[in-house]
């Protein structure tokens, strides 16, 4: 059969189906996010309520409840959205009619048909309970998605968060996570509730104005001194120059003191980065713009999943973010170090906690995995 499975999930379901191995199919389904489609207007009218009605099977015509794996989701549509569920949730859903089966990816090579009696659904719960779900901190890709070119490059710049969330790095389409949770997250964390507010936040990211300006000021002072001296300045000279410049500009003493401490923090973080392999032994971070440029592709994808922008708007933003990143950095490693520094200076407070550890984990996966876009897409 001349068919390319979109992800490993569909490949495993296909191979298990050829063997007639229902146990293997259930193990795959128990480990993955699954999706139920519903009309957007209905969901917006009743947020949090999933309406999952039986439909006619597209091949047999029998009544079934339709479920899709991520790789088999249809193209993005403004009025058709998807709920993210798991096998345990599906087992607990009401199944009053014993003649209704569960149809996963019907009409495709990765199709699975399962009876849904109480005994069958108890088996689904057991498979889910026994599965060690590791959906986060893993590298996924859509084999049918962009792998090279400007769009792929921009998506690869957002791969930190894609790895952290366990979603395909090269997808800009129907979902990122769940439609309802996506809209709630964008409202609570980004004040995004419509197309206008999405554009506002996207513009701030692409202008590198979402992040606080103080770290970039400090880094630019060091780069200015480096160019003037032909070598990196001593730490004392960098700190005194950054603080003195602010003092000369009339900044309050508290701001001057904070700049001195910021330079010390950057030096301590860079030392940790070198120890952990985020930077080479003689490496430094020239700009932290990657933190805004690296989040922009994800905010584009989130807006698309929440139906706050169109595919064209999202792809334009993703490509633009990639172009800005390429102009600011010389390699994936440089870009990654800038991203992590921007993240930890904003949130970590030198605790080296989840904000650092998660970013470091994504860095190692993206730098080491043979399937990583950072290993397969040339920076230049």
Coordinates of C-alpha atoms in Angstrom, one line a residue:
X1 CA 0.0 0.0 0.0
X2 CA 1.4 3.4 -1.0
X3 CA 0.5 5.2 2.3
X4 CA 2.7 7.2 4.6
X5 CA 1.5 7.1 8.2
X6 CA 1.4 10.7 9.5
X7 CA 2.9 9.8 12.8
X8 CA 4.3 6.7 14.6
X9 CA 0.9 6.2 16.2
X10 CA -0.9 5.6 12.9
X11 CA 2.0 3.3 11.8
X12 CA 1.6 1.2 14.9
X13 CA -2.1 1.0 14.6
X14 CA -1.8 0.0 10.9
X15 CA 0.8 -2.7 11.7
X16 CA -1.3 -4.1 14.6
X17 CA -4.4 -4.1 12.4
X18 CA -2.5 -6.2 9.8
X19 CA -1.7 -8.8 12.5
X20 CA -5.2 -8.6 14.0
X21 CA -3.6 -7.7 17.3
X22 CA -6.3 -5.9 19.3
X23 CA -4.2 -5.8 22.4
X24 CA -1.5 -3.9 20.6
X25 CA -4.0 -1.5 19.2
X26 CA -5.4 -0.8 22.7
X27 CA -1.9 -0.3 24.1
X28 CA -1.3 2.4 21.4
X29 CA -4.6 4.1 22.1
X30 CA -4.0 4.0 25.8
X31 CA -0.8 6.0 25.4
X32 CA -2.0 8.8 23.2
X33 CA -4.3 11.8 23.1
X34 CA -7.4 11.1 21.1
X35 CA -9.8 13.6 19.5
X36 CA -13.6 14.0 19.3
X37 CA -15.0 16.5 16.7
X38 CA -17.8 18.9 17.4
X39 CA -19.3 22.0 15.7
X40 CA -17.6 25.1 17.2
X41 CA -20.9 27.0 17.7
X42 CA -22.2 24.3 19.8
X43 CA -19.0 24.2 21.9
X44 CA -18.9 27.9 22.3
X45 CA -22.5 27.9 23.5
X46 CA -21.8 25.2 26.1
X47 CA -18.1 25.4 27.1
X48 CA -16.9 22.3 28.8
X49 CA -19.7 20.1 27.5
X50 CA -18.7 17.4 25.0
X51 CA -21.5 16.3 22.7
X52 CA -20.4 12.9 21.2
X53 CA -23.2 11.5 19.1
X54 CA -23.3 8.2 17.2
X55 CA -22.8 8.6 13.4
X56 CA -22.9 6.3 10.5
X57 CA -19.6 4.5 9.9
X58 CA -18.2 5.8 6.6
X59 CA -17.5 2.3 5.3
X60 CA -20.0 -0.1 6.9
X61 CA -22.9 2.3 7.6
X62 CA -23.3 0.9 11.1
X63 CA -23.7 3.3 14.0
X64 CA -20.5 4.2 15.8
X65 CA -18.8 6.9 17.8
X66 CA -16.1 8.5 15.8
X67 CA -12.6 9.0 17.3
X68 CA -9.4 10.3 15.6
X69 CA -5.7 10.1 16.4
X70 CA -3.8 13.3 16.0
X71 CA -2.2 12.4 12.7
X72 CA -5.6 11.7 11.1
X73 CA -7.3 15.0 12.0
X74 CA -8.8 16.8 9.0
X75 CA -7.5 20.1 7.7
X76 CA -8.1 23.2 9.8
X77 CA -11.7 24.5 9.5
X78 CA -13.0 27.6 11.4
X79 CA -16.2 26.0 12.4
X80 CA -15.1 22.5 13.3
X81 CA -13.1 21.9 16.5
X82 CA -11.8 18.9 18.5
X83 CA -11.8 17.9 22.1
X84 CA -8.7 16.1 23.4
X85 CA -9.6 13.0 25.5
X86 CA -8.0 9.7 26.5
X87 CA -9.1 6.1 26.6
X88 CA -10.2 6.3 30.2
X89 CA -12.4 9.2 29.5
X90 CA -13.9 7.4 26.5
X91 CA -14.6 4.3 28.7
X92 CA -16.5 6.4 31.2
X93 CA -18.6 8.2 28.6
X94 CA -22.2 7.1 28.4
X95 CA -22.8 4.2 26.0
X96 CA -26.5 3.4 26.4
X97 CA -26.8 1.5 23.1
X98 CA -24.7 -1.8 23.0
X99 CA -24.9 -1.9 19.2
X100 CA -22.8 1.3 18.9
X101 CA -19.1 0.6 18.4
X102 CA -16.0 2.8 18.8
X103 CA -14.6 3.6 15.4
X104 CA -11.0 5.0 15.4
X105 CA -9.8 6.6 12.2
X106 CA -12.5 4.8 10.1
X107 CA -12.0 4.4 6.4
X108 CA -8.2 4.8 6.8
X109 CA -5.3 2.2 6.9
X110 CA -5.0 3.1 10.6
X111 CA -8.6 2.2 11.4
X112 CA -9.6 0.4 14.6
X113 CA -13.1 -0.9 15.4
X114 CA -13.9 -1.9 18.9
X115 CA -17.1 -3.1 20.6
X116 CA -18.1 -1.0 23.6
X117 CA -19.9 -3.3 26.0
X118 CA -19.4 -2.7 29.7
X119 CA -16.8 -5.5 29.7
X120 CA -15.0 -4.0 26.8
X121 CA -14.9 -0.6 28.4
X122 CA -13.6 -2.1 31.6
X123 CA -10.7 -3.5 29.5
X124 CA -10.0 0.0 28.1
X125 CA -9.8 1.4 31.6
X126 CA -7.3 -1.3 32.6
X127 CA -5.1 -0.6 29.5
X128 CA -5.2 3.1 30.4
X129 CA -4.3 2.5 34.0
X130 CA -1.4 0.2 33.1
X131 CA 0.1 2.6 30.6
X132 CA 2.9 4.8 31.6
X133 CA 1.8 7.9 29.7
X134 CA 4.9 10.0 28.7
X135 CA 3.3 12.5 26.4
X136 CA 5.5 15.4 27.5
X137 CA 9.1 16.1 26.9
X138 CA 9.3 14.1 23.7
X139 CA 10.0 14.8 20.1
X140 CA 7.2 14.2 17.6
X141 CA 6.8 15.1 14.0
X142 CA 4.1 14.9 11.3
X143 CA 5.7 13.0 8.4
X144 CA 3.1 14.8 6.2
X145 CA 4.0 18.2 7.6
X146 CA 6.7 20.7 6.5
X147 CA 10.2 19.3 7.0
X148 CA 12.2 21.9 5.1
X149 CA 11.8 25.4 3.9
X150 CA 10.9 28.7 5.7
X151 CA 7.8 27.4 7.4
X152 CA 9.6 24.4 8.8
X153 CA 12.5 26.6 9.9
X154 CA 10.1 28.9 11.8
X155 CA 8.3 25.9 13.4
X156 CA 11.7 24.5 14.5
X157 CA 12.3 27.8 16.3
X158 CA 9.3 26.9 18.4
X159 CA 10.4 23.4 19.0
X160 CA 11.2 24.0 22.7
X161 CA 7.6 24.2 23.6
X162 CA 6.5 21.6 21.2
X163 CA 8.8 19.1 22.8
X164 CA 7.8 20.2 26.3
X165 CA 4.1 19.7 25.4
X166 CA 4.7 16.5 23.4
X167 CA 3.1 17.8 20.2
X168 CA 4.5 17.5 16.7
X169 CA 7.0 20.3 16.1
X170 CA 6.1 20.8 12.5
X171 CA 2.3 21.2 12.7
X172 CA 0.3 24.3 12.2
X173 CA -3.2 23.1 11.8
X174 CA -6.4 21.8 13.5
X175 CA -5.2 21.5 17.1
X176 CA -2.3 22.2 19.4
X177 CA -3.9 21.0 22.6
X178 CA -7.6 20.9 23.3
X179 CA -9.8 23.7 21.9
X180 CA -11.4 24.8 25.1
X181 CA -8.3 24.6 27.3
X182 CA -6.4 26.4 24.5
X183 CA -8.8 29.3 24.6
X184 CA -8.7 29.4 28.4
X185 CA -4.9 29.4 28.5
X186 CA -4.6 32.2 26.0
X187 CA -7.1 34.3 27.9
X188 CA -5.5 33.7 31.3
X189 CA -1.8 33.8 30.4
X190 CA -1.8 36.1 27.3
X191 CA -5.0 38.2 27.5
X192 CA -5.9 36.8 24.0
X193 CA -9.6 36.5 23.4
X194 CA -10.0 37.4 19.7
X195 CA -8.1 38.1 16.5
X196 CA -7.1 41.7 17.5
X197 CA -5.6 40.7 20.9
X198 CA -3.8 37.8 19.2
X199 CA -2.3 40.2 16.7
X200 CA -1.2 42.5 19.5
X201 CA 0.7 39.8 21.4
X202 CA 2.2 38.4 18.2
X203 CA 3.4 41.9 17.2
X204 CA 5.0 42.3 20.6
X205 CA 6.8 38.9 20.3
X206 CA 8.1 39.7 16.8
X207 CA 9.2 43.1 17.8
X208 CA 11.0 41.6 20.8
X209 CA 9.0 43.8 23.1
X210 CA 7.2 41.1 25.1
X211 CA 10.3 40.4 27.2
X212 CA 11.6 43.0 29.7
X213 CA 14.2 45.3 28.2
X214 CA 16.8 45.2 31.0
X215 CA 18.5 41.9 30.1
X216 CA 18.9 43.0 26.5
X217 CA 20.4 46.3 27.6
X218 CA 23.0 44.5 29.7
X219 CA 23.9 42.1 26.8
X220 CA 24.2 45.0 24.3
X221 CA 26.6 46.8 26.6
X222 CA 28.8 43.7 26.7
X223 CA 28.7 43.4 22.9
X224 CA 29.5 47.0 22.4
X225 CA 32.5 46.7 24.7
X226 CA 33.6 43.5 22.9
X227 CA 33.5 45.1 19.5
X228 CA 35.5 48.1 20.8
X229 CA 38.1 46.1 22.6
X230 CA 38.3 43.2 20.1
X231 CA 37.7 40.7 23.0
X232 CA 35.2 40.1 25.7
X233 CA 35.4 42.7 28.5
X234 CA 36.3 41.7 32.1
X235 CA 33.2 41.1 34.2
X236 CA 33.9 44.2 36.4
X237 CA 34.2 46.5 33.3
X238 CA 30.9 45.1 31.9
X239 CA 29.1 45.6 35.2
X240 CA 30.5 49.1 35.8
X241 CA 29.8 50.2 32.3
X242 CA 26.2 49.0 32.3
X243 CA 25.4 50.5 35.7
X244 CA 27.3 53.7 34.9
X245 CA 25.5 54.2 31.7
X246 CA 22.1 54.1 33.5
X247 CA 23.5 56.4 36.2
X248 CA 24.5 58.9 33.6
X249 CA 21.1 58.7 32.0
X250 CA 19.5 59.7 35.4
X251 CA 18.2 56.3 36.5
X252 CA 17.4 56.0 40.2
X253 CA 20.0 54.3 42.3
X254 CA 17.8 51.3 42.8
X255 CA 17.7 50.7 39.0
X256 CA 21.5 51.1 38.8
X257 CA 21.9 48.5 41.6
X258 CA 19.5 46.1 39.9
X259 CA 21.5 46.3 36.7
X260 CA 24.7 45.4 38.6
X261 CA 23.0 42.4 40.0
X262 CA 21.5 41.5 36.6
X263 CA 25.0 41.3 35.1
X264 CA 26.1 39.0 37.9
X265 CA 23.1 36.8 37.3
X266 CA 23.8 36.6 33.6
X267 CA 27.4 35.5 34.3
X268 CA 26.2 32.9 36.8
X269 CA 23.6 31.5 34.4
X270 CA 26.1 31.4 31.5
X271 CA 28.5 29.5 33.7
X272 CA 25.8 27.0 34.4
X273 CA 24.9 26.8 30.7
X274 CA 28.5 25.9 29.9
X275 CA 28.6 23.2 32.6
X276 CA 25.3 21.7 31.2
X277 CA 26.2 22.0 27.6
X278 CA 23.9 24.8 26.6
X279 CA 26.9 26.8 25.7
X280 CA 30.4 25.7 24.5
X281 CA 33.3 26.2 27.0
X282 CA 34.0 29.7 25.6
X283 CA 30.4 30.6 24.8
X284 CA 28.2 33.5 25.7
X285 CA 24.8 34.8 24.9
X286 CA 24.8 37.9 22.7
X287 CA 21.1 38.5 22.7
X288 CA 18.1 37.0 24.5
X289 CA 15.7 37.8 21.6
X290 CA 15.2 34.1 21.0
X291 CA 12.9 33.9 23.9
X292 CA 10.3 36.1 22.1
X293 CA 11.2 34.7 18.6
X294 CA 11.0 31.1 20.0
X295 CA 7.6 31.6 21.6
X296 CA 6.1 33.3 18.6
X297 CA 5.6 30.1 16.6
X298 CA 3.8 28.5 19.5
X299 CA 1.5 31.5 20.1
X300 CA 0.7 31.4 16.3
X301 CA -0.2 27.7 16.7
X302 CA -2.2 28.3 19.8
X303 CA -4.1 31.1 18.1
X304 CA -4.8 28.9 15.2
X305 CA -6.1 26.0 17.4
X306 CA -8.3 28.5 19.3
X307 CA -9.7 29.9 16.0
X308 CA -8.3 33.4 16.8
X309 CA -6.4 33.5 13.5
X310 CA -6.4 31.9 10.1
X311 CA -3.8 29.5 8.7
X312 CA -2.4 32.2 6.5
X313 CA -1.9 34.6 9.5
X314 CA -0.3 31.9 11.6
X315 CA 2.1 30.8 8.9
X316 CA 3.1 34.4 8.1
X317 CA 4.0 34.9 11.8
X318 CA 5.9 31.6 12.0
X319 CA 8.0 32.3 8.9
X320 CA 8.6 35.9 10.2
X321 CA 9.8 34.6 13.5
X322 CA 12.2 32.2 11.8
X323 CA 13.6 34.9 9.7
X324 CA 14.2 37.2 12.7
X325 CA 15.9 34.3 14.6
X326 CA 18.2 33.5 11.7
X327 CA 19.2 37.2 11.5
X328 CA 20.0 37.4 15.2
X329 CA 21.9 34.1 15.7
X330 CA 24.5 32.0 14.0
X331 CA 23.4 28.4 15.0
X332 CA 20.7 26.4 16.7
X333 CA 22.9 26.2 19.8
X334 CA 23.2 30.0 19.9
X335 CA 19.5 30.4 19.4
X336 CA 18.7 27.8 22.2
X337 CA 21.0 29.5 24.7
X338 CA 19.4 32.9 24.0
X339 CA 16.0 31.3 24.4
X340 CA 16.8 29.7 27.7
X341 CA 18.5 32.8 29.1
X342 CA 15.5 34.9 28.3
X343 CA 13.2 32.4 30.0
X344 CA 15.2 31.9 33.2
X345 CA 15.9 35.6 33.7
X346 CA 12.2 36.2 33.6
X347 CA 10.9 33.3 35.6
X348 CA 13.6 31.2 37.3
X349 CA 15.2 33.6 39.8
X350 CA 18.3 31.4 40.0
X351 CA 16.3 28.4 41.4
X352 CA 17.3 26.2 38.5
X353 CA 13.8 24.7 38.8
X354 CA 11.2 23.7 36.2
X355 CA 11.7 26.8 34.0
X356 CA 15.4 25.8 33.6
X357 CA 15.1 22.0 33.8
X358 CA 12.3 21.8 31.2
X359 CA 14.2 24.0 28.8
X360 CA 17.4 22.1 29.3
X361 CA 15.6 18.8 28.7
X362 CA 14.1 20.2 25.4
X363 CA 17.6 21.4 24.4
X364 CA 19.2 18.0 24.9
X365 CA 16.4 16.2 22.9
X366 CA 16.6 18.7 20.1
X367 CA 20.4 18.7 19.9
X368 CA 20.8 14.9 20.2
X369 CA 17.9 13.2 18.6
X370 CA 18.6 12.1 15.0
X371 CA 15.1 13.0 14.0
X372 CA 15.3 16.5 15.4
X373 CA 14.8 19.5 13.0
X374 CA 17.9 21.0 14.6
X375 CA 19.9 18.1 13.2
X376 CA 18.2 18.1 9.8
X377 CA 17.5 21.8 9.0
X378 CA 20.6 23.8 8.3
X379 CA 20.8 27.2 10.1
X380 CA 22.2 29.0 7.1

